[in-house]
Amino acid sequence: MTDQTTERKPIIYSGIQPSGVLTIGNYIGALKNFKLLEKEYECFYSIVDMHAITLRQNAAELRRRTIELAALYIASGLDPDKNLIYCQSHVPAHAELAWILDCFTYMGELQRMTQFKEKAAKNEANINAGLFTYPVLMAADILLYQSNLVPVGSDQQQHLELTRDIAIRFNNIYGDVFTVPEAHIGKIGSRVMSLQEPASKMSKSDPEDTYISMLDRPDDIRRKIKRAVTDSDAEIRFDPENKPGVSNLLSIAAALSDQSIDGVVNSLQGKGYGDLKQTVAEIVIEAMRPIQSEFDRLMADKAYVQAALSRNAETVAGRAAKTLYKVKKKVGYTLPDRKQGRVQ
Ligand code: TYM
């Protein structure tokens, strides 16, 4: 433990890429849990635009999505004066620490990352070095702020384990520099599945009818859920292995209505898949409605959102600088003495 964690509230860190519209998978697996932890923790939530460029992005779209994601954070109930919502590229310390941690991470570790393997398979024409070292930048994000807890969906668990290994490795060499973080993975909906291929994760980079965006309007939500793949035995039962489509719909309903899965199943006793789909669609619509109206209001006042990002970037940069200073000294960098014009 570092002195920071004993003096302050424990720290939460998480990030989301502004690389596409957010899906209800992002919301259920991550964003929804951010709010729940606001009271007991000091919370850092970043828009990880540096991670986003590991896949080719259109510059104007990336800029627009960055503001939209900030607005979605706020619309989901995170007050930017209580939560340090900020943009990763505004704080150069992330890139600086990532470089240092690159030198403490093995090729073999990165080669084992399933997300790298999946993304490389999908983007054969652009398997760039950034895609490969993506998890190290993520470790830098987390370790810069001495984070204790990292709320994420279960697809990020492997990256969290690597982050812990890097932190422990560094601490073993240089003493207690980094807090070793824990993952916080929700019990229901930590892996929301595709509506069309319930064996794979719901993802914003897949075709439109496979996911529900947080900004989808009611008719689209109803249409997509109506077409969701189920099975032919017509029994509403939670059984992810044998009934992945139905189980996915039940998880979505439970997570968004704060019920247990049993509660949802019981409320649908004697009913068919048509009723299940209608129930799920209405739950999703009601959960997204207040977020969407707040989002629309914020997007009409982008200056407010931009000002919050700038303010928070300054606060966060100050915090990042403390860890980075310590790390630089430990690895043996000289630090410039600006007043004297010499190095120490
Ligand atoms: P990203 O943008 O891909 O995903 C953001 C968050 O959404 C979760 N998630 C899901 N949860 C449940 N079901 C799904 N279908 C689903 N799809 C996505 C992800 O697990 C994630 O929590 N590498 C991170 C971004 C990141 C980060 C960090 C996270 C960069 N630095 C530091 C935590 C801490 C990512 O995958 O983002």
Tab-separated table of C-alpha atoms and ligand atoms in Angstrom:
chain	number	residue	atom	x	y	z
A	1	MET	CA	0.000	0.000	0.000
A	2	THR	CA	1.209	3.496	-0.712
A	3	ASP	CA	0.831	6.473	1.614
A	4	GLN	CA	-1.781	7.905	-0.796
A	5	THR	CA	-4.229	5.069	-0.229
A	6	THR	CA	-4.076	5.315	3.541
A	7	GLU	CA	-4.813	9.046	3.553
A	8	ARG	CA	-7.467	9.169	0.873
A	9	LYS	CA	-10.636	7.306	0.009
A	10	PRO	CA	-9.801	4.165	-1.961
A	11	ILE	CA	-9.560	4.759	-5.679
A	12	ILE	CA	-11.611	3.420	-8.568
A	13	TYR	CA	-10.374	3.590	-12.123
A	14	SER	CA	-12.054	2.583	-15.346
A	15	GLY	CA	-12.071	3.607	-18.992
A	16	ILE	CA	-14.153	3.161	-22.131
A	17	GLN	CA	-13.038	3.574	-25.744
A	18	PRO	CA	-14.758	6.244	-27.840
A	19	SER	CA	-14.534	3.954	-30.839
A	20	GLY	CA	-18.227	3.503	-31.572
A	21	VAL	CA	-21.653	3.901	-30.050
A	22	LEU	CA	-21.825	2.338	-26.608
A	23	THR	CA	-23.884	-0.829	-26.408
A	24	ILE	CA	-26.061	-1.965	-23.537
A	25	GLY	CA	-23.211	-4.467	-22.986
A	26	ASN	CA	-20.856	-1.584	-22.130
A	27	TYR	CA	-23.568	-0.136	-19.910
A	28	ILE	CA	-24.459	-3.314	-18.025
A	29	GLY	CA	-20.902	-4.653	-17.783
A	30	ALA	CA	-19.209	-1.387	-16.838
A	31	LEU	CA	-20.913	2.011	-16.844
A	32	LYS	CA	-23.891	1.024	-14.699
A	33	ASN	CA	-21.539	-0.120	-11.931
A	34	PHE	CA	-19.537	3.127	-11.959
A	35	LYS	CA	-22.351	5.033	-10.284
A	36	LEU	CA	-22.864	2.431	-7.544
A	37	LEU	CA	-19.355	2.970	-6.250
A	38	GLU	CA	-19.359	6.762	-6.228
A	39	LYS	CA	-19.829	7.280	-2.476
A	40	GLU	CA	-17.102	5.136	-0.974
A	41	TYR	CA	-14.437	5.757	-3.584
A	42	GLU	CA	-12.670	8.529	-5.377
A	43	CYS	CA	-13.526	7.750	-8.988
A	44	PHE	CA	-11.467	8.272	-12.143
A	45	TYR	CA	-13.284	7.530	-15.419
A	46	SER	CA	-11.431	8.071	-18.645
A	47	ILE	CA	-12.335	8.261	-22.287
A	48	VAL	CA	-9.494	6.221	-23.716
A	49	ASP	CA	-8.949	7.827	-27.112
A	50	MET	CA	-5.321	6.626	-27.127
A	51	HIS	CA	-6.551	3.031	-27.029
A	52	ALA	CA	-9.132	3.786	-29.712
A	53	ILE	CA	-6.510	4.583	-32.364
A	54	THR	CA	-5.144	1.032	-32.208
A	55	LEU	CA	-7.856	0.499	-34.834
A	56	ARG	CA	-8.061	3.026	-37.678
A	57	GLN	CA	-10.423	5.900	-36.766
A	58	ASN	CA	-11.854	8.788	-38.708
A	59	ALA	CA	-10.483	11.899	-36.938
A	60	ALA	CA	-13.677	13.970	-37.003
A	61	GLU	CA	-15.719	11.009	-35.812
A	62	LEU	CA	-13.291	10.232	-32.997
A	63	ARG	CA	-13.540	13.823	-31.769
A	64	ARG	CA	-17.347	13.705	-31.881
A	65	ARG	CA	-17.469	10.339	-30.100
A	66	THR	CA	-15.146	11.572	-27.375
A	67	ILE	CA	-17.588	14.348	-26.460
A	68	GLU	CA	-20.520	11.958	-26.810
A	69	LEU	CA	-18.914	9.483	-24.455
A	70	ALA	CA	-18.271	12.222	-21.896
A	71	ALA	CA	-21.943	13.198	-22.219
A	72	LEU	CA	-22.993	9.558	-21.792
A	73	TYR	CA	-20.926	9.236	-18.626
A	74	ILE	CA	-22.657	12.295	-17.222
A	75	ALA	CA	-26.104	11.262	-18.522
A	76	SER	CA	-25.681	7.895	-16.774
A	77	GLY	CA	-25.609	9.748	-13.467
A	78	LEU	CA	-21.933	10.529	-12.956
A	79	ASP	CA	-21.540	14.112	-11.788
A	80	PRO	CA	-18.292	15.412	-13.349
A	81	ASP	CA	-17.632	17.472	-10.235
A	82	LYS	CA	-17.654	14.329	-8.088
A	83	ASN	CA	-16.149	11.892	-10.584
A	84	LEU	CA	-12.931	12.640	-12.420
A	85	ILE	CA	-14.255	12.140	-15.944
A	86	TYR	CA	-11.467	13.032	-18.358
A	87	CYS	CA	-9.881	12.289	-21.686
A	88	GLN	CA	-6.787	10.048	-21.658
A	89	SER	CA	-4.843	11.940	-24.351
A	90	HIS	CA	-5.126	15.169	-22.303
A	91	VAL	CA	-2.728	13.660	-19.761
A	92	PRO	CA	0.674	12.838	-21.343
A	93	ALA	CA	1.737	10.873	-18.251
A	94	HIS	CA	-0.243	7.890	-19.611
A	95	ALA	CA	2.040	7.570	-22.632
A	96	GLU	CA	5.160	8.164	-20.536
A	97	LEU	CA	4.342	5.486	-17.987
A	98	ALA	CA	3.221	3.098	-20.726
A	99	TRP	CA	6.685	3.299	-22.285
A	100	ILE	CA	8.392	2.505	-19.004
A	101	LEU	CA	6.018	-0.395	-18.320
A	102	ASP	CA	6.609	-1.717	-21.859
A	103	CYS	CA	10.141	-2.388	-20.664
A	104	PHE	CA	8.785	-4.470	-17.771
A	105	THR	CA	6.367	-6.575	-19.836
A	106	TYR	CA	7.332	-9.681	-21.801
A	107	MET	CA	6.437	-10.389	-25.412
A	108	GLY	CA	5.163	-13.808	-24.353
A	109	GLU	CA	2.699	-12.209	-21.914
A	110	LEU	CA	1.275	-9.960	-24.623
A	111	GLN	CA	1.132	-12.790	-27.143
A	112	ARG	CA	-1.177	-14.685	-24.795
A	113	MET	CA	-3.805	-11.921	-24.612
A	114	THR	CA	-7.068	-13.207	-26.111
A	115	GLN	CA	-8.262	-9.709	-27.012
A	116	PHE	CA	-5.108	-9.147	-29.086
A	117	LYS	CA	-5.605	-12.467	-30.852
A	118	GLU	CA	-9.251	-11.692	-31.604
A	119	LYS	CA	-8.607	-8.158	-32.800
A	120	ALA	CA	-5.611	-9.214	-34.886
A	121	ALA	CA	-7.724	-11.907	-36.555
A	122	LYS	CA	-10.419	-9.337	-37.385
A	123	ASN	CA	-7.942	-6.698	-38.659
A	124	GLU	CA	-5.308	-8.597	-40.561
A	125	ALA	CA	-4.319	-5.543	-42.610
A	126	ASN	CA	-3.508	-3.445	-39.531
A	127	ILE	CA	-1.889	-5.533	-36.795
A	128	ASN	CA	0.095	-2.603	-35.430
A	129	ALA	CA	2.447	-2.423	-32.456
A	130	GLY	CA	-0.096	-0.334	-30.516
A	131	LEU	CA	-2.648	-3.118	-30.756
A	132	PHE	CA	-0.033	-5.477	-29.322
A	133	THR	CA	0.967	-3.216	-26.400
A	134	TYR	CA	-2.632	-2.073	-25.743
A	135	PRO	CA	-2.742	-3.888	-22.358
A	136	VAL	CA	0.399	-2.074	-21.167
A	137	LEU	CA	-1.198	1.318	-21.807
A	138	MET	CA	-4.193	0.046	-19.873
A	139	ALA	CA	-1.896	-0.979	-17.000
A	140	ALA	CA	-0.377	2.521	-17.090
A	141	ASP	CA	-3.859	4.105	-16.866
A	142	ILE	CA	-4.678	2.108	-13.776
A	143	LEU	CA	-1.323	2.220	-11.992
A	144	LEU	CA	-0.760	5.975	-12.481
A	145	TYR	CA	-3.497	6.754	-9.970
A	146	GLN	CA	-2.699	4.053	-7.407
A	147	SER	CA	-6.099	2.539	-8.137
A	148	ASN	CA	-7.588	-0.050	-5.805
A	149	LEU	CA	-10.573	-1.250	-7.796
A	150	VAL	CA	-11.303	-1.472	-11.523
A	151	PRO	CA	-14.940	-2.070	-12.564
A	152	VAL	CA	-14.990	-3.822	-15.958
A	153	GLY	CA	-16.793	-6.512	-17.924
A	154	SER	CA	-15.347	-10.013	-17.729
A	155	ASP	CA	-13.584	-9.648	-21.118
A	156	GLN	CA	-11.095	-7.338	-19.381
A	157	GLN	CA	-10.174	-9.747	-16.603
A	158	GLN	CA	-7.079	-11.021	-18.408
A	159	HIS	CA	-5.828	-7.439	-18.886
A	160	LEU	CA	-6.367	-6.788	-15.195
A	161	GLU	CA	-4.352	-9.859	-14.269
A	162	LEU	CA	-1.506	-8.633	-16.474
A	163	THR	CA	-1.730	-5.198	-14.823
A	164	ARG	CA	-1.353	-6.860	-11.437
A	165	ASP	CA	1.610	-8.927	-12.633
A	166	ILE	CA	3.361	-5.826	-13.996
A	167	ALA	CA	2.739	-3.907	-10.759
A	168	ILE	CA	4.018	-6.758	-8.606
A	169	ARG	CA	7.077	-7.215	-10.834
A	170	PHE	CA	7.933	-3.522	-10.636
A	171	ASN	CA	7.350	-3.424	-6.864
A	172	ASN	CA	9.586	-6.456	-6.370
A	173	ILE	CA	12.436	-4.624	-8.045
A	174	TYR	CA	11.940	-1.085	-6.706
A	175	GLY	CA	9.884	-1.330	-3.502
A	176	ASP	CA	6.235	-0.352	-3.006
A	177	VAL	CA	5.689	1.989	-5.931
A	178	PHE	CA	2.306	0.818	-7.225
A	179	THR	CA	-0.921	-0.210	-5.519
A	180	VAL	CA	-1.880	-3.633	-6.868
A	181	PRO	CA	-5.469	-3.247	-8.152
A	182	GLU	CA	-8.421	-5.668	-8.019
A	183	ALA	CA	-10.999	-6.178	-10.770
A	184	HIS	CA	-14.644	-5.512	-9.900
A	185	ILE	CA	-16.826	-7.678	-12.116
A	186	GLY	CA	-20.621	-7.548	-11.668
A	187	LYS	CA	-22.521	-10.759	-10.846
A	188	ILE	CA	-25.110	-10.376	-13.609
A	189	GLY	CA	-24.321	-9.213	-17.142
A	190	SER	CA	-20.524	-9.099	-16.971
A	191	ARG	CA	-20.596	-10.564	-20.494
A	192	VAL	CA	-23.648	-9.509	-22.473
A	193	MET	CA	-23.887	-11.599	-25.635
A	194	SER	CA	-24.693	-10.780	-29.264
A	195	LEU	CA	-28.413	-10.879	-30.085
A	196	GLN	CA	-27.728	-12.802	-33.289
A	197	GLU	CA	-24.872	-15.052	-32.172
A	198	PRO	CA	-25.350	-15.596	-28.455
A	199	ALA	CA	-22.088	-17.543	-28.269
A	200	SER	CA	-20.081	-14.353	-28.795
A	201	LYS	CA	-19.871	-11.081	-26.893
A	202	MET	CA	-22.100	-8.136	-27.831
A	203	SER	CA	-19.734	-5.691	-29.491
A	204	LYS	CA	-20.043	-2.259	-31.048
A	205	SER	CA	-17.778	-3.304	-33.903
A	206	ASP	CA	-20.195	-6.027	-35.115
A	207	PRO	CA	-23.184	-5.519	-37.465
A	208	GLU	CA	-25.988	-3.304	-36.144
A	209	ASP	CA	-28.674	-5.914	-35.561
A	210	THR	CA	-26.399	-7.844	-33.172
A	211	TYR	CA	-26.299	-5.137	-30.509
A	212	ILE	CA	-28.469	-2.495	-28.889
A	213	SER	CA	-26.897	0.914	-28.677
A	214	MET	CA	-27.502	3.042	-25.586
A	215	LEU	CA	-28.926	5.622	-27.974
A	216	ASP	CA	-31.271	3.311	-29.917
A	217	ARG	CA	-34.830	4.607	-30.008
A	218	PRO	CA	-37.730	2.441	-28.692
A	219	ASP	CA	-38.793	1.103	-32.097
A	220	ASP	CA	-35.269	-0.058	-32.914
A	221	ILE	CA	-34.916	-1.706	-29.523
A	222	ARG	CA	-38.226	-3.565	-29.986
A	223	ARG	CA	-37.296	-4.645	-33.511
A	224	LYS	CA	-33.810	-5.900	-32.581
A	225	ILE	CA	-35.027	-7.841	-29.542
A	226	LYS	CA	-37.914	-9.329	-31.498
A	227	ARG	CA	-35.385	-10.723	-33.976
A	228	ALA	CA	-32.980	-11.978	-31.308
A	229	VAL	CA	-31.974	-15.617	-31.692
A	230	THR	CA	-33.532	-17.979	-29.104
A	231	ASP	CA	-34.077	-21.738	-29.461
A	232	SER	CA	-36.829	-24.160	-30.343
A	233	ASP	CA	-37.869	-25.639	-27.000
A	234	ALA	CA	-40.020	-22.653	-25.899
A	235	GLU	CA	-39.173	-22.909	-22.185
A	236	ILE	CA	-38.083	-19.769	-20.337
A	237	ARG	CA	-35.205	-21.023	-18.207
A	238	PHE	CA	-31.731	-19.679	-17.337
A	239	ASP	CA	-29.228	-22.120	-18.807
A	240	PRO	CA	-26.375	-20.278	-20.600
A	241	GLU	CA	-24.847	-23.453	-21.975
A	242	ASN	CA	-27.926	-24.998	-23.591
A	243	LYS	CA	-30.077	-21.879	-24.012
A	244	PRO	CA	-27.609	-19.023	-24.613
A	245	GLY	CA	-30.063	-16.710	-26.408
A	246	VAL	CA	-32.824	-16.927	-23.797
A	247	SER	CA	-30.314	-16.745	-20.926
A	248	ASN	CA	-28.780	-13.608	-22.428
A	249	LEU	CA	-32.190	-11.921	-22.628
A	250	LEU	CA	-32.907	-12.905	-19.015
A	251	SER	CA	-29.565	-11.448	-17.855
A	252	ILE	CA	-30.210	-8.181	-19.684
A	253	ALA	CA	-33.657	-7.896	-18.113
A	254	ALA	CA	-32.386	-8.735	-14.620
A	255	ALA	CA	-29.443	-6.318	-14.781
A	256	LEU	CA	-31.498	-3.400	-16.077
A	257	SER	CA	-34.432	-3.848	-13.703
A	258	ASP	CA	-32.315	-4.647	-10.625
A	259	GLN	CA	-34.009	-7.996	-10.171
A	260	SER	CA	-32.494	-11.419	-9.720
A	261	ILE	CA	-32.598	-13.727	-12.723
A	262	ASP	CA	-34.981	-16.001	-10.778
A	263	GLY	CA	-37.240	-13.009	-10.217
A	264	VAL	CA	-37.459	-12.371	-13.960
A	265	VAL	CA	-38.023	-16.071	-14.727
A	266	ASN	CA	-40.810	-16.289	-12.107
A	267	SER	CA	-42.551	-13.201	-13.453
A	268	LEU	CA	-42.751	-14.930	-16.848
A	269	GLN	CA	-44.062	-18.304	-15.692
A	270	GLY	CA	-46.426	-19.888	-18.213
A	271	LYS	CA	-45.479	-17.295	-20.839
A	272	GLY	CA	-43.786	-17.745	-24.231
A	273	TYR	CA	-40.771	-16.229	-25.973
A	274	GLY	CA	-42.915	-13.467	-27.489
A	275	ASP	CA	-43.776	-12.259	-23.955
A	276	LEU	CA	-40.159	-12.621	-22.835
A	277	LYS	CA	-38.982	-10.445	-25.710
A	278	GLN	CA	-41.653	-7.842	-25.107
A	279	THR	CA	-40.779	-7.677	-21.395
A	280	VAL	CA	-37.051	-7.362	-22.101
A	281	ALA	CA	-37.612	-4.667	-24.737
A	282	GLU	CA	-39.730	-2.559	-22.365
A	283	ILE	CA	-37.140	-2.902	-19.566
A	284	VAL	CA	-34.343	-1.784	-21.909
A	285	ILE	CA	-36.431	1.136	-23.220
A	286	GLU	CA	-37.272	2.330	-19.699
A	287	ALA	CA	-33.660	2.010	-18.511
A	288	MET	CA	-32.322	4.011	-21.472
A	289	ARG	CA	-35.079	6.659	-21.591
A	290	PRO	CA	-33.772	8.985	-18.823
A	291	ILE	CA	-30.173	8.545	-19.990
A	292	GLN	CA	-31.112	9.428	-23.558
A	293	SER	CA	-33.035	12.543	-22.612
A	294	GLU	CA	-30.195	13.765	-20.393
A	295	PHE	CA	-27.747	12.934	-23.194
A	296	ASP	CA	-29.757	15.036	-25.683
A	297	ARG	CA	-29.791	17.932	-23.217
A	298	LEU	CA	-26.012	17.719	-22.699
A	299	MET	CA	-25.258	17.502	-26.402
A	300	ALA	CA	-27.094	20.779	-26.821
A	301	ASP	CA	-24.576	22.267	-24.363
A	302	LYS	CA	-21.260	20.808	-25.513
A	303	ALA	CA	-19.347	23.698	-23.953
A	304	TYR	CA	-20.378	22.443	-20.496
A	305	VAL	CA	-19.106	18.950	-21.300
A	306	GLN	CA	-15.853	20.256	-22.779
A	307	ALA	CA	-15.226	22.510	-19.783
A	308	ALA	CA	-15.694	19.586	-17.405
A	309	LEU	CA	-13.163	17.515	-19.368
A	310	SER	CA	-10.590	20.324	-19.340
A	311	ARG	CA	-11.028	20.993	-15.622
A	312	ASN	CA	-10.702	17.350	-14.714
A	313	ALA	CA	-7.678	16.803	-16.973
A	314	GLU	CA	-5.807	19.388	-14.938
A	315	THR	CA	-6.680	17.776	-11.605
A	316	VAL	CA	-5.867	14.326	-12.870
A	317	ALA	CA	-2.552	15.387	-14.432
A	318	GLY	CA	-1.411	16.608	-11.021
A	319	ARG	CA	-2.184	13.244	-9.487
A	320	ALA	CA	-0.524	11.322	-12.322
A	321	ALA	CA	2.613	13.432	-12.025
A	322	LYS	CA	3.225	12.198	-8.459
A	323	THR	CA	3.374	8.543	-9.442
A	324	LEU	CA	5.312	9.263	-12.620
A	325	TYR	CA	7.937	11.284	-10.729
A	326	LYS	CA	8.464	8.414	-8.320
A	327	VAL	CA	8.725	5.871	-11.143
A	328	LYS	CA	11.212	7.981	-13.106
A	329	LYS	CA	13.464	8.292	-10.094
A	330	LYS	CA	13.255	4.577	-9.384
A	331	VAL	CA	14.271	3.544	-12.905
A	332	GLY	CA	17.196	5.956	-12.886
A	333	TYR	CA	16.083	8.781	-15.157
A	334	THR	CA	17.695	12.134	-14.480
A	335	LEU	CA	15.168	14.905	-13.940
A	336	PRO	CA	15.701	18.328	-15.490
A	337	ASP	CA	16.172	21.220	-13.076
A	338	ARG	CA	14.325	23.903	-15.000
A	339	LYS	CA	15.570	26.864	-12.932
A	340	GLN	CA	19.230	25.978	-13.135
A	341	GLY	CA	19.103	24.649	-16.670
A	342	ARG	CA	20.859	21.418	-15.678
A	343	VAL	CA	19.956	17.833	-14.985
A	344	GLN	CA	19.962	16.136	-11.574
B	1	TYM	P1	-14.151	-1.058	-24.178
B	1	TYM	O1	-14.466	0.299	-24.658
B	1	TYM	O2	-13.983	-2.137	-25.191
B	1	TYM	O3	-15.256	-1.550	-23.170
B	1	TYM	C1	-15.654	-0.734	-22.105
B	1	TYM	C2	-16.195	-1.566	-20.961
B	1	TYM	O4	-17.354	-2.292	-21.369
B	1	TYM	C3	-17.209	-3.672	-21.042
B	1	TYM	N1	-17.898	-4.461	-22.053
B	1	TYM	C4	-18.833	-5.376	-21.783
B	1	TYM	N2	-19.351	-5.803	-20.632
B	1	TYM	C5	-20.313	-6.764	-20.706
B	1	TYM	N3	-20.760	-7.284	-21.868
B	1	TYM	C6	-20.254	-6.881	-23.053
B	1	TYM	N4	-20.714	-7.371	-24.193
B	1	TYM	C7	-19.247	-5.864	-23.044
B	1	TYM	N5	-18.546	-5.224	-24.023
B	1	TYM	C8	-17.722	-4.369	-23.398
B	1	TYM	C9	-15.700	-3.907	-21.045
B	1	TYM	O5	-15.371	-5.035	-20.278
B	1	TYM	C10	-15.197	-2.621	-20.462
B	1	TYM	O6	-15.258	-2.651	-19.042
B	1	TYM	N6	-9.634	-1.978	-22.494
B	1	TYM	C11	-10.853	-1.350	-22.015
B	1	TYM	C12	-10.727	0.149	-21.880
B	1	TYM	C13	-9.690	0.600	-20.886
B	1	TYM	C14	-9.729	0.432	-19.481
B	1	TYM	C15	-8.565	1.069	-18.971
B	1	TYM	C16	-10.642	-0.187	-18.615
B	1	TYM	C17	-8.549	1.275	-21.169
B	1	TYM	N7	-7.879	1.567	-20.006
B	1	TYM	C18	-8.283	1.086	-17.600
B	1	TYM	C19	-10.350	-0.160	-17.247
B	1	TYM	C20	-9.195	0.463	-16.755
B	1	TYM	C21	-11.992	-1.756	-22.939
B	1	TYM	O7	-12.135	-2.859	-23.313
B	1	TYM	O8	-12.849	-0.834	-23.323
